[in-house]
Amino acid sequence: MRRVTNFSAGPSTLPYSVLKKAQAEFTSYQNTGLSILEMSHRSKHFEEILFDTKQLLQKLMNIPNNYQVLFLQGGASLQFSMVPLNLFHRTNHAYYAHTGTWSEKAIQEARKMGEVTMISSSEDKAFTYIPPIHLPNHPSADYIHITTNNTIEGTRYDTIPNEFDIPLVADMSSNILSEVYDVTKFGLIYAGAQKNIGPAGLTIVIIRDDLIGKAPQNCPTMLDYSTYVKTKSLYNTPPTFSIYMTKLVLEWLQKQGGVEGIEKVNKEKARLLYSFLDHSPLFHSKVEPKFRSIMNIPFTTYNAELDQLFIQTALEHDFLELQGHRSTGGMRASLYNAMSIESVRKLVDFMKLFEQSYLLEGNYVSNKDL
Amino acid sequence: MRRVTNFSAGPSTLPYSVLKKAQAEFTSYQNTGLSILEMSHRSKHFEEILFDTKQLLQKLMNIPNNYQVLFLQGGASLQFSMVPLNLFHRTNHAYYAHTGTWSEKAIQEARKMGEVTMISSSEDKAFTYIPPIHLPNHPSADYIHITTNNTIEGTRYDTIPNEFDIPLVADMSSNILSEVYDVTKFGLIYAGAQKNIGPAGLTIVIIRDDLIGKAPQNCPTMLDYSTYVKTKSLYNTPPTFSIYMTKLVLEWLQKQGGVEGIEKVNKEKARLLYSFLDHSPLFHSKVEPKFRSIMNIPFTTYNAELDQLFIQTALEHDFLELQGHRSTGGMRASLYNAMSIESVRKLVDFMKLFEQSYLLEGNYVSNKDL
């Protein structure tokens, strides 16, 4: 079977062994005679899958007992609304750090429901760094919101600010499970699954007990976190297949030495690419070294036409989805957990060849030269 | 590969040919070298799948050009809130027909956002019939809501009431695509996918143009139908794999002669089972014949212990999920599109054997007797 190297920012590459396992039992899960896709969400088999998935995540992230793990739908975009809807209860006010496209959307949605104060922003330098958080002298808000990793801009908090008395909420969509986080620093963590967790269609929420049950009475049942707590995420039909795939991915992650193990691999992958970028006369990273993402690495030649040529040539060599986000242009390589070191080495080797060929021959690189 | 007969009310049985096709290209879609699960929702391949799925549905349901087909998440349960949130704009008042468990939940959610008048109810007879709709002399509401098929109670509107000037909204989760409906009778149709459309995790909304764009300014972006219209259901990452599977199911449906073709099969399947039930001294349907669902057929022996014995014995013969909803007890056979006539014949034959064995031997039927 043909396999390409897929640098998509999400949905993104999955471990091949996981795909093969899911394929093998696709029409008959564990010889039950039916596909996971056909299985009642209230069947014993599926309830086991749901339970195992939750337990695996609790173990992998070392989630304490006073936190609930919830399985939802709608992606981070729906969490942008569910967070304020559920957590605004005392001051109707929240502090948001503005670090890119996604934090901006989070802010816009929260502003529909209450007051938002932007407590830091890196907009002044096109979001190429993580700004420090400065709270006012007498801070008063229901929560502080950060985006731990900025998928489009390629930045990441190098340390998690946690000297505050106010619950910290994190959009961890693009770097959950990529490195060790101390869950106790957070009041709530949310993440769309389609990057490091599993397929699209599933959203994970990890919420501390004291933040549950604060939604207003007229809150839609499906938007109230307590609905998912009370029903163990089975209020209505959950995205069953996405949850099953997530279980397989988490089992795979466990075999990689858990989050500790994969963090080492991820840091080595990122080091390989950044170290090349920092010495390349052609390719450049715009992000301040201290705040560079280890998951999403944007780069550019500072020449839009040459960027296009690179992306096209890479595609012809089976390196997929290296184009940057449509809002930024340039290139971006997403190196999620399932991307191997070997694949990153191959990418760097290819970039070196492209660069040499370009520098030797001027502003044109034909496919056959590589 | 082992296959059982799966009467689950949802997620439910899928056409085996569809499962085989998805399995074959599971790790490399159309030799692209990556799985559908790994594919960016903004890739050419996925955008084609999304477009084709929409077009297939438009064709199969004969959806006019002044209706939009939207792909969402959250199931019918989230639609219970999205419908009033988007359609309450003039009177903040809606008429609801109360025909069972799901209509009750729809009413509860709508009441959080405005006034609800129950314009008909079959609660007096345990929801075993469909009550006529009587509007007041000077009706004034933003919409009328019905549930075309009641999954738990096994009832179905035999005709769609449409003499009103008020937009008709229908929860069609459990019988969409099972029989021909005139879409022009409706202002809005919604359905969770996990019964007749495809896997769990996808929700379909069909909405008439004049009902779009009426949500309040502070409506969460993800809950505003116009978001999905403007972005062609690509505001954020949609449930890509569920959409792909839906495309395969719709292609399969087309080969069955479309909705017209499957309606004949569905009516014959239902006729086989009801005709047995109506002549059985042991098994009974409680539903008024005129309003009987052709998708979900509850039945009972009026003896809870015997019902349990039947369900257990059926399970031993690979007839799965014949237990009734946990709120009603008894049995239920869901005969969605993907359930073959042959499987229904086998079920009826099995029920006959069980019945004979029971009537011959008294109140105990051992597995070996069958």
PDB file of N, CA, C and O in Angstrom, chain A residues 1-4 6 11-14 23 26-27 31 33-34 38-39 41-42 73-74 77 81 109 112 194 200 219-222 236-238 326, chain B residues 1-4 6 11-14 19 23 27 31 33-34 38-39 41-42 73-74 77 81 109 112 194 200 219-222 236-238 326:
ATOM      1  N   MET A   1       0.844  -1.200   0.000  1.00  0.00           N
ATOM      2  CA  MET A   1       0.000   0.000   0.000  1.00  0.00           C
ATOM      3  C   MET A   1       0.885   1.259   0.000  1.00  0.00           C
ATOM      4  O   MET A   1       1.802   1.381   0.810  1.00  0.00           O
ATOM      5  N   ARG A   2       0.556   2.205  -0.860  1.00  0.00           N
ATOM      6  CA  ARG A   2       1.321   3.438  -0.935  1.00  0.00           C
ATOM      7  C   ARG A   2       1.155   4.253   0.358  1.00  0.00           C
ATOM      8  O   ARG A   2       0.058   4.332   0.887  1.00  0.00           O
ATOM      9  N   ARG A   3       2.244   4.816   0.871  1.00  0.00           N
ATOM     10  CA  ARG A   3       2.162   5.735   2.009  1.00  0.00           C
ATOM     11  C   ARG A   3       2.973   6.983   1.677  1.00  0.00           C
ATOM     12  O   ARG A   3       4.101   6.891   1.203  1.00  0.00           O
ATOM     13  N   VAL A   4       2.395   8.144   1.913  1.00  0.00           N
ATOM     14  CA  VAL A   4       3.122   9.393   1.722  1.00  0.00           C
ATOM     15  C   VAL A   4       3.442   9.983   3.097  1.00  0.00           C
ATOM     16  O   VAL A   4       2.995   9.461   4.111  1.00  0.00           O
ATOM     17  N   ASN A   6       2.783  12.976   5.469  1.00  0.00           N
ATOM     18  CA  ASN A   6       1.678  13.923   5.528  1.00  0.00           C
ATOM     19  C   ASN A   6       1.902  14.937   6.654  1.00  0.00           C
ATOM     20  O   ASN A   6       1.760  14.598   7.823  1.00  0.00           O
ATOM     21  N   PRO A  11      -7.044  17.477  10.090  1.00  0.00           N
ATOM     22  CA  PRO A  11      -6.684  16.103  10.421  1.00  0.00           C
ATOM     23  C   PRO A  11      -5.293  15.761   9.900  1.00  0.00           C
ATOM     24  O   PRO A  11      -4.890  16.255   8.857  1.00  0.00           O
ATOM     25  N   SER A  12      -4.610  14.890  10.621  1.00  0.00           N
ATOM     26  CA  SER A  12      -3.190  14.695  10.356  1.00  0.00           C
ATOM     27  C   SER A  12      -2.814  13.223  10.409  1.00  0.00           C
ATOM     28  O   SER A  12      -3.648  12.365  10.663  1.00  0.00           O
ATOM     29  N   THR A  13      -1.549  12.980  10.185  1.00  0.00           N
ATOM     30  CA  THR A  13      -1.069  11.601  10.076  1.00  0.00           C
ATOM     31  C   THR A  13      -1.346  10.796  11.348  1.00  0.00           C
ATOM     32  O   THR A  13      -1.291  11.322  12.462  1.00  0.00           O
ATOM     33  N   LEU A  14      -1.686   9.537  11.167  1.00  0.00           N
ATOM     34  CA  LEU A  14      -1.943   8.631  12.287  1.00  0.00           C
ATOM     35  C   LEU A  14      -0.916   7.499  12.237  1.00  0.00           C
ATOM     36  O   LEU A  14      -0.379   7.198  11.168  1.00  0.00           O
ATOM     37  N   GLN A  23      -8.199  -1.385  10.424  1.00  0.00           N
ATOM     38  CA  GLN A  23      -8.619  -1.956   9.142  1.00  0.00           C
ATOM     39  C   GLN A  23      -8.941  -3.446   9.296  1.00  0.00           C
ATOM     40  O   GLN A  23      -9.948  -3.928   8.779  1.00  0.00           O
ATOM     41  N   PHE A  26     -12.264  -3.930  10.928  1.00  0.00           N
ATOM     42  CA  PHE A  26     -13.243  -2.914  10.496  1.00  0.00           C
ATOM     43  C   PHE A  26     -14.646  -3.485  10.305  1.00  0.00           C
ATOM     44  O   PHE A  26     -15.635  -2.841  10.642  1.00  0.00           O
ATOM     45  N   THR A  27     -14.762  -4.699   9.743  1.00  0.00           N
ATOM     46  CA  THR A  27     -16.107  -5.240   9.500  1.00  0.00           C
ATOM     47  C   THR A  27     -16.598  -6.121  10.644  1.00  0.00           C
ATOM     48  O   THR A  27     -17.784  -6.426  10.719  1.00  0.00           O
ATOM     49  N   ASN A  31     -14.329 -10.109  16.491  1.00  0.00           N
ATOM     50  CA  ASN A  31     -15.176 -11.227  16.079  1.00  0.00           C
ATOM     51  C   ASN A  31     -16.602 -11.158  16.631  1.00  0.00           C
ATOM     52  O   ASN A  31     -17.258 -12.177  16.841  1.00  0.00           O
ATOM     53  N   GLY A  33     -18.946  -9.837  14.911  1.00  0.00           N
ATOM     54  CA  GLY A  33     -19.842  -9.947  13.758  1.00  0.00           C
ATOM     55  C   GLY A  33     -20.439  -8.620  13.338  1.00  0.00           C
ATOM     56  O   GLY A  33     -21.336  -8.578  12.496  1.00  0.00           O
ATOM     57  N   LEU A  34     -19.962  -7.536  13.933  1.00  0.00           N
ATOM     58  CA  LEU A  34     -20.394  -6.216  13.462  1.00  0.00           C
ATOM     59  C   LEU A  34     -19.263  -5.205  13.608  1.00  0.00           C
ATOM     60  O   LEU A  34     -18.343  -5.402  14.402  1.00  0.00           O
ATOM     61  N   GLU A  38     -21.232   0.187  13.599  1.00  0.00           N
ATOM     62  CA  GLU A  38     -22.629  -0.265  13.676  1.00  0.00           C
ATOM     63  C   GLU A  38     -23.065  -0.538  15.112  1.00  0.00           C
ATOM     64  O   GLU A  38     -24.191  -0.964  15.354  1.00  0.00           O
ATOM     65  N   MET A  39     -22.158  -0.338  16.040  1.00  0.00           N
ATOM     66  CA  MET A  39     -22.362  -0.790  17.402  1.00  0.00           C
ATOM     67  C   MET A  39     -23.122   0.236  18.232  1.00  0.00           C
ATOM     68  O   MET A  39     -22.751   1.409  18.245  1.00  0.00           O
ATOM     69  N   HIS A  41     -24.062   2.613  21.087  1.00  0.00           N
ATOM     70  CA  HIS A  41     -23.201   3.269  22.068  1.00  0.00           C
ATOM     71  C   HIS A  41     -23.528   2.798  23.486  1.00  0.00           C
ATOM     72  O   HIS A  41     -22.817   3.117  24.427  1.00  0.00           O
ATOM     73  N   ARG A  42     -24.636   2.072  23.647  1.00  0.00           N
ATOM     74  CA  ARG A  42     -24.976   1.542  24.974  1.00  0.00           C
ATOM     75  C   ARG A  42     -24.655   0.053  25.095  1.00  0.00           C
ATOM     76  O   ARG A  42     -25.034  -0.595  26.062  1.00  0.00           O
ATOM     77  N   GLN A  73     -18.386  16.839  21.061  1.00  0.00           N
ATOM     78  CA  GLN A  73     -18.254  17.097  19.637  1.00  0.00           C
ATOM     79  C   GLN A  73     -18.106  18.613  19.409  1.00  0.00           C
ATOM     80  O   GLN A  73     -18.225  19.386  20.331  1.00  0.00           O
ATOM     81  N   GLY A  74     -17.831  18.987  18.177  1.00  0.00           N
ATOM     82  CA  GLY A  74     -17.854  20.410  17.814  1.00  0.00           C
ATOM     83  C   GLY A  74     -16.487  21.081  17.759  1.00  0.00           C
ATOM     84  O   GLY A  74     -16.392  22.235  17.331  1.00  0.00           O
ATOM     85  N   SER A  77     -13.672  25.074  18.364  1.00  0.00           N
ATOM     86  CA  SER A  77     -14.553  26.202  18.020  1.00  0.00           C
ATOM     87  C   SER A  77     -15.819  26.228  18.868  1.00  0.00           C
ATOM     88  O   SER A  77     -16.318  27.300  19.214  1.00  0.00           O
ATOM     89  N   SER A  81     -17.203  28.810  22.872  1.00  0.00           N
ATOM     90  CA  SER A  81     -18.469  29.274  23.457  1.00  0.00           C
ATOM     91  C   SER A  81     -18.807  28.538  24.752  1.00  0.00           C
ATOM     92  O   SER A  81     -19.351  29.136  25.684  1.00  0.00           O
ATOM     93  N   GLU A 109     -15.806  34.878  20.613  1.00  0.00           N
ATOM     94  CA  GLU A 109     -16.961  34.121  21.116  1.00  0.00           C
ATOM     95  C   GLU A 109     -17.253  34.463  22.572  1.00  0.00           C
ATOM     96  O   GLU A 109     -18.409  34.598  22.962  1.00  0.00           O
ATOM     97  N   LYS A 112     -19.261  37.572  23.292  1.00  0.00           N
ATOM     98  CA  LYS A 112     -20.713  37.515  23.105  1.00  0.00           C
ATOM     99  C   LYS A 112     -21.435  37.235  24.418  1.00  0.00           C
ATOM    100  O   LYS A 112     -22.641  37.407  24.521  1.00  0.00           O
ATOM    101  N   GLN A 194      -8.318  15.921  16.290  1.00  0.00           N
ATOM    102  CA  GLN A 194      -7.785  15.594  14.962  1.00  0.00           C
ATOM    103  C   GLN A 194      -6.311  15.934  14.730  1.00  0.00           C
ATOM    104  O   GLN A 194      -5.879  16.029  13.592  1.00  0.00           O
ATOM    105  N   ALA A 200     -10.924  13.384  13.360  1.00  0.00           N
ATOM    106  CA  ALA A 200     -11.827  14.523  13.541  1.00  0.00           C
ATOM    107  C   ALA A 200     -13.176  14.051  14.066  1.00  0.00           C
ATOM    108  O   ALA A 200     -13.561  12.908  13.850  1.00  0.00           O
ATOM    109  N   CYS A 219     -29.060  27.112  30.045  1.00  0.00           N
ATOM    110  CA  CYS A 219     -27.990  26.614  29.183  1.00  0.00           C
ATOM    111  C   CYS A 219     -28.482  25.381  28.426  1.00  0.00           C
ATOM    112  O   CYS A 219     -29.030  24.459  29.024  1.00  0.00           O
ATOM    113  N   PRO A 220     -28.290  25.343  27.091  1.00  0.00           N
ATOM    114  CA  PRO A 220     -28.660  24.119  26.360  1.00  0.00           C
ATOM    115  C   PRO A 220     -27.977  22.902  26.985  1.00  0.00           C
ATOM    116  O   PRO A 220     -26.786  22.962  27.318  1.00  0.00           O
ATOM    117  N   THR A 221     -28.735  21.839  27.160  1.00  0.00           N
ATOM    118  CA  THR A 221     -28.217  20.631  27.815  1.00  0.00           C
ATOM    119  C   THR A 221     -26.917  20.149  27.180  1.00  0.00           C
ATOM    120  O   THR A 221     -25.990  19.735  27.874  1.00  0.00           O
ATOM    121  N   MET A 222     -26.841  20.235  25.857  1.00  0.00           N
ATOM    122  CA  MET A 222     -25.666  19.733  25.145  1.00  0.00           C
ATOM    123  C   MET A 222     -24.448  20.634  25.334  1.00  0.00           C
ATOM    124  O   MET A 222     -23.337  20.275  24.956  1.00  0.00           O
ATOM    125  N   ASN A 236     -26.195  11.582  24.761  1.00  0.00           N
ATOM    126  CA  ASN A 236     -26.726  11.126  23.471  1.00  0.00           C
ATOM    127  C   ASN A 236     -25.617  10.334  22.759  1.00  0.00           C
ATOM    128  O   ASN A 236     -24.590  10.025  23.367  1.00  0.00           O
ATOM    129  N   THR A 237     -25.822   9.991  21.504  1.00  0.00           N
ATOM    130  CA  THR A 237     -24.837   9.159  20.805  1.00  0.00           C
ATOM    131  C   THR A 237     -23.533   9.922  20.617  1.00  0.00           C
ATOM    132  O   THR A 237     -23.510  10.944  19.938  1.00  0.00           O
ATOM    133  N   PRO A 238     -22.439   9.450  21.202  1.00  0.00           N
ATOM    134  CA  PRO A 238     -21.154  10.130  20.995  1.00  0.00           C
ATOM    135  C   PRO A 238     -20.547   9.690  19.660  1.00  0.00           C
ATOM    136  O   PRO A 238     -21.053   8.755  19.028  1.00  0.00           O
ATOM    137  N   ARG A 326      -3.628  29.306   4.971  1.00  0.00           N
ATOM    138  CA  ARG A 326      -4.017  30.233   3.901  1.00  0.00           C
ATOM    139  C   ARG A 326      -3.952  31.692   4.332  1.00  0.00           C
ATOM    140  O   ARG A 326      -3.872  32.598   3.495  1.00  0.00           O
TER     141      ARG A 326
ATOM    142  N   MET B   1     -15.502 -13.695   7.445  1.00  0.00           N
ATOM    143  CA  MET B   1     -15.740 -12.810   8.582  1.00  0.00           C
ATOM    144  C   MET B   1     -17.154 -13.050   9.141  1.00  0.00           C
ATOM    145  O   MET B   1     -18.122 -13.097   8.388  1.00  0.00           O
ATOM    146  N   ARG B   2     -17.253 -13.162  10.455  1.00  0.00           N
ATOM    147  CA  ARG B   2     -18.554 -13.364  11.079  1.00  0.00           C
ATOM    148  C   ARG B   2     -19.432 -12.124  10.896  1.00  0.00           C
ATOM    149  O   ARG B   2     -18.956 -11.001  10.994  1.00  0.00           O
ATOM    150  N   ARG B   3     -20.739 -12.317  10.571  1.00  0.00           N
ATOM    151  CA  ARG B   3     -21.689 -11.213  10.536  1.00  0.00           C
ATOM    152  C   ARG B   3     -22.936 -11.625  11.306  1.00  0.00           C
ATOM    153  O   ARG B   3     -23.451 -12.725  11.122  1.00  0.00           O
ATOM    154  N   VAL B   4     -23.405 -10.753  12.173  1.00  0.00           N
ATOM    155  CA  VAL B   4     -24.640 -11.027  12.898  1.00  0.00           C
ATOM    156  C   VAL B   4     -25.731 -10.121  12.331  1.00  0.00           C
ATOM    157  O   VAL B   4     -25.465  -9.265  11.493  1.00  0.00           O
ATOM    158  N   ASN B   6     -28.142  -7.192  13.166  1.00  0.00           N
ATOM    159  CA  ASN B   6     -28.057  -6.172  14.193  1.00  0.00           C
ATOM    160  C   ASN B   6     -29.275  -5.241  14.118  1.00  0.00           C
ATOM    161  O   ASN B   6     -29.373  -4.426  13.213  1.00  0.00           O
ATOM    162  N   PRO B  11     -26.299   3.776  16.985  1.00  0.00           N
ATOM    163  CA  PRO B  11     -25.740   3.401  15.687  1.00  0.00           C
ATOM    164  C   PRO B  11     -26.229   2.021  15.269  1.00  0.00           C
ATOM    165  O   PRO B  11     -26.448   1.165  16.135  1.00  0.00           O
ATOM    166  N   SER B  12     -26.379   1.829  13.961  1.00  0.00           N
ATOM    167  CA  SER B  12     -27.079   0.650  13.482  1.00  0.00           C
ATOM    168  C   SER B  12     -26.373   0.032  12.294  1.00  0.00           C
ATOM    169  O   SER B  12     -25.333   0.517  11.844  1.00  0.00           O
ATOM    170  N   THR B  13     -26.968  -1.046  11.802  1.00  0.00           N
ATOM    171  CA  THR B  13     -26.338  -1.821  10.750  1.00  0.00           C
ATOM    172  C   THR B  13     -26.079  -0.977   9.496  1.00  0.00           C
ATOM    173  O   THR B  13     -26.855  -0.082   9.175  1.00  0.00           O
ATOM    174  N   LEU B  14     -24.952  -1.235   8.854  1.00  0.00           N
ATOM    175  CA  LEU B  14     -24.583  -0.528   7.613  1.00  0.00           C
ATOM    176  C   LEU B  14     -24.489  -1.564   6.491  1.00  0.00           C
ATOM    177  O   LEU B  14     -24.257  -2.753   6.756  1.00  0.00           O
ATOM    178  N   LEU B  19     -19.088  -1.271   4.003  1.00  0.00           N
ATOM    179  CA  LEU B  19     -18.021  -1.545   4.970  1.00  0.00           C
ATOM    180  C   LEU B  19     -16.805  -2.135   4.266  1.00  0.00           C
ATOM    181  O   LEU B  19     -15.663  -1.757   4.555  1.00  0.00           O
ATOM    182  N   GLN B  23     -13.160  -0.495   4.079  1.00  0.00           N
ATOM    183  CA  GLN B  23     -12.044  -1.272   4.623  1.00  0.00           C
ATOM    184  C   GLN B  23     -10.907  -1.370   3.604  1.00  0.00           C
ATOM    185  O   GLN B  23      -9.734  -1.195   3.951  1.00  0.00           O
ATOM    186  N   THR B  27      -6.431   2.451   4.536  1.00  0.00           N
ATOM    187  CA  THR B  27      -5.101   3.016   4.798  1.00  0.00           C
ATOM    188  C   THR B  27      -4.597   3.889   3.653  1.00  0.00           C
ATOM    189  O   THR B  27      -3.633   4.638   3.814  1.00  0.00           O
ATOM    190  N   ASN B  31      -5.562   5.324  -3.558  1.00  0.00           N
ATOM    191  CA  ASN B  31      -4.109   5.296  -3.785  1.00  0.00           C
ATOM    192  C   ASN B  31      -3.408   6.645  -3.563  1.00  0.00           C
ATOM    193  O   ASN B  31      -2.385   6.952  -4.165  1.00  0.00           O
ATOM    194  N   GLY B  33      -2.114   7.371  -0.736  1.00  0.00           N
ATOM    195  CA  GLY B  33      -1.042   7.131   0.224  1.00  0.00           C
ATOM    196  C   GLY B  33      -1.382   7.598   1.628  1.00  0.00           C
ATOM    197  O   GLY B  33      -0.527   7.613   2.507  1.00  0.00           O
ATOM    198  N   LEU B  34      -2.634   8.011   1.839  1.00  0.00           N
ATOM    199  CA  LEU B  34      -3.052   8.326   3.204  1.00  0.00           C
ATOM    200  C   LEU B  34      -4.519   7.962   3.399  1.00  0.00           C
ATOM    201  O   LEU B  34      -5.275   7.851   2.433  1.00  0.00           O
ATOM    202  N   GLU B  38      -6.775  10.769   7.858  1.00  0.00           N
ATOM    203  CA  GLU B  38      -5.586  11.617   7.995  1.00  0.00           C
ATOM    204  C   GLU B  38      -5.633  12.831   7.073  1.00  0.00           C
ATOM    205  O   GLU B  38      -4.697  13.634   7.049  1.00  0.00           O
ATOM    206  N   MET B  39      -6.694  12.919   6.310  1.00  0.00           N
ATOM    207  CA  MET B  39      -6.753  13.886   5.224  1.00  0.00           C
ATOM    208  C   MET B  39      -7.238  15.252   5.694  1.00  0.00           C
ATOM    209  O   MET B  39      -8.258  15.340   6.381  1.00  0.00           O
ATOM    210  N   HIS B  41      -9.209  18.534   5.922  1.00  0.00           N
ATOM    211  CA  HIS B  41     -10.568  18.838   5.449  1.00  0.00           C
ATOM    212  C   HIS B  41     -10.543  19.905   4.361  1.00  0.00           C
ATOM    213  O   HIS B  41     -11.556  20.174   3.749  1.00  0.00           O
ATOM    214  N   ARG B  42      -9.386  20.534   4.152  1.00  0.00           N
ATOM    215  CA  ARG B  42      -9.296  21.544   3.090  1.00  0.00           C
ATOM    216  C   ARG B  42      -8.564  20.990   1.857  1.00  0.00           C
ATOM    217  O   ARG B  42      -8.226  21.745   0.946  1.00  0.00           O
ATOM    218  N   GLN B  73     -22.349  18.753  13.778  1.00  0.00           N
ATOM    219  CA  GLN B  73     -22.090  17.747  14.801  1.00  0.00           C
ATOM    220  C   GLN B  73     -23.105  17.916  15.940  1.00  0.00           C
ATOM    221  O   GLN B  73     -23.879  18.849  15.944  1.00  0.00           O
ATOM    222  N   GLY B  74     -23.093  16.979  16.871  1.00  0.00           N
ATOM    223  CA  GLY B  74     -23.894  17.136  18.092  1.00  0.00           C
ATOM    224  C   GLY B  74     -25.211  16.382  18.101  1.00  0.00           C
ATOM    225  O   GLY B  74     -25.883  16.339  19.133  1.00  0.00           O
ATOM    226  N   SER B  77     -29.918  16.049  19.499  1.00  0.00           N
ATOM    227  CA  SER B  77     -29.976  16.714  20.809  1.00  0.00           C
ATOM    228  C   SER B  77     -29.454  18.148  20.753  1.00  0.00           C
ATOM    229  O   SER B  77     -29.955  19.019  21.459  1.00  0.00           O
ATOM    230  N   SER B  81     -31.704  22.575  20.556  1.00  0.00           N
ATOM    231  CA  SER B  81     -31.385  23.948  20.976  1.00  0.00           C
ATOM    232  C   SER B  81     -31.140  24.866  19.785  1.00  0.00           C
ATOM    233  O   SER B  81     -31.503  26.048  19.812  1.00  0.00           O
ATOM    234  N   GLU B 109     -35.837  21.765  25.670  1.00  0.00           N
ATOM    235  CA  GLU B 109     -34.754  22.663  25.242  1.00  0.00           C
ATOM    236  C   GLU B 109     -35.317  23.975  24.684  1.00  0.00           C
ATOM    237  O   GLU B 109     -34.770  25.049  24.954  1.00  0.00           O
ATOM    238  N   LYS B 112     -36.298  26.664  27.129  1.00  0.00           N
ATOM    239  CA  LYS B 112     -35.236  27.484  27.722  1.00  0.00           C
ATOM    240  C   LYS B 112     -35.054  28.792  26.968  1.00  0.00           C
ATOM    241  O   LYS B 112     -34.407  29.711  27.457  1.00  0.00           O
ATOM    242  N   GLN B 194     -26.667   8.506  12.484  1.00  0.00           N
ATOM    243  CA  GLN B 194     -26.320   7.145  12.884  1.00  0.00           C
ATOM    244  C   GLN B 194     -27.426   6.101  12.734  1.00  0.00           C
ATOM    245  O   GLN B 194     -27.353   5.045  13.343  1.00  0.00           O
ATOM    246  N   ALA B 200     -22.221   7.480  13.494  1.00  0.00           N
ATOM    247  CA  ALA B 200     -22.442   8.523  14.497  1.00  0.00           C
ATOM    248  C   ALA B 200     -21.426   9.648  14.323  1.00  0.00           C
ATOM    249  O   ALA B 200     -20.341   9.438  13.789  1.00  0.00           O
ATOM    250  N   CYS B 219     -25.351  34.930  19.190  1.00  0.00           N
ATOM    251  CA  CYS B 219     -25.413  33.475  18.990  1.00  0.00           C
ATOM    252  C   CYS B 219     -23.998  32.929  18.781  1.00  0.00           C
ATOM    253  O   CYS B 219     -23.236  33.451  17.959  1.00  0.00           O
ATOM    254  N   PRO B 220     -23.620  31.873  19.511  1.00  0.00           N
ATOM    255  CA  PRO B 220     -22.308  31.273  19.250  1.00  0.00           C
ATOM    256  C   PRO B 220     -22.172  30.920  17.764  1.00  0.00           C
ATOM    257  O   PRO B 220     -23.111  30.378  17.174  1.00  0.00           O
ATOM    258  N   THR B 221     -21.028  31.235  17.189  1.00  0.00           N
ATOM    259  CA  THR B 221     -20.808  31.017  15.759  1.00  0.00           C
ATOM    260  C   THR B 221     -21.123  29.579  15.350  1.00  0.00           C
ATOM    261  O   THR B 221     -21.713  29.340  14.298  1.00  0.00           O
ATOM    262  N   MET B 222     -20.739  28.632  16.205  1.00  0.00           N
ATOM    263  CA  MET B 222     -20.936  27.217  15.870  1.00  0.00           C
ATOM    264  C   MET B 222     -22.407  26.792  15.952  1.00  0.00           C
ATOM    265  O   MET B 222     -22.749  25.693  15.534  1.00  0.00           O
ATOM    266  N   ASN B 236     -15.052  25.019  10.630  1.00  0.00           N
ATOM    267  CA  ASN B 236     -13.935  24.340  11.303  1.00  0.00           C
ATOM    268  C   ASN B 236     -13.888  22.902  10.795  1.00  0.00           C
ATOM    269  O   ASN B 236     -14.578  22.555   9.827  1.00  0.00           O
ATOM    270  N   THR B 237     -13.083  22.057  11.419  1.00  0.00           N
ATOM    271  CA  THR B 237     -12.928  20.689  10.926  1.00  0.00           C
ATOM    272  C   THR B 237     -14.224  19.905  11.096  1.00  0.00           C
ATOM    273  O   THR B 237     -14.675  19.707  12.229  1.00  0.00           O
ATOM    274  N   PRO B 238     -14.832  19.463  10.014  1.00  0.00           N
ATOM    275  CA  PRO B 238     -16.054  18.657  10.154  1.00  0.00           C
ATOM    276  C   PRO B 238     -15.672  17.199  10.461  1.00  0.00           C
ATOM    277  O   PRO B 238     -14.496  16.835  10.400  1.00  0.00           O
ATOM    278  N   ARG B 326     -34.545   1.255  27.148  1.00  0.00           N
ATOM    279  CA  ARG B 326     -34.527   1.024  28.596  1.00  0.00           C
ATOM    280  C   ARG B 326     -35.695   1.693  29.313  1.00  0.00           C
ATOM    281  O   ARG B 326     -36.067   1.315  30.424  1.00  0.00           O
TER     282      ARG B 326
END
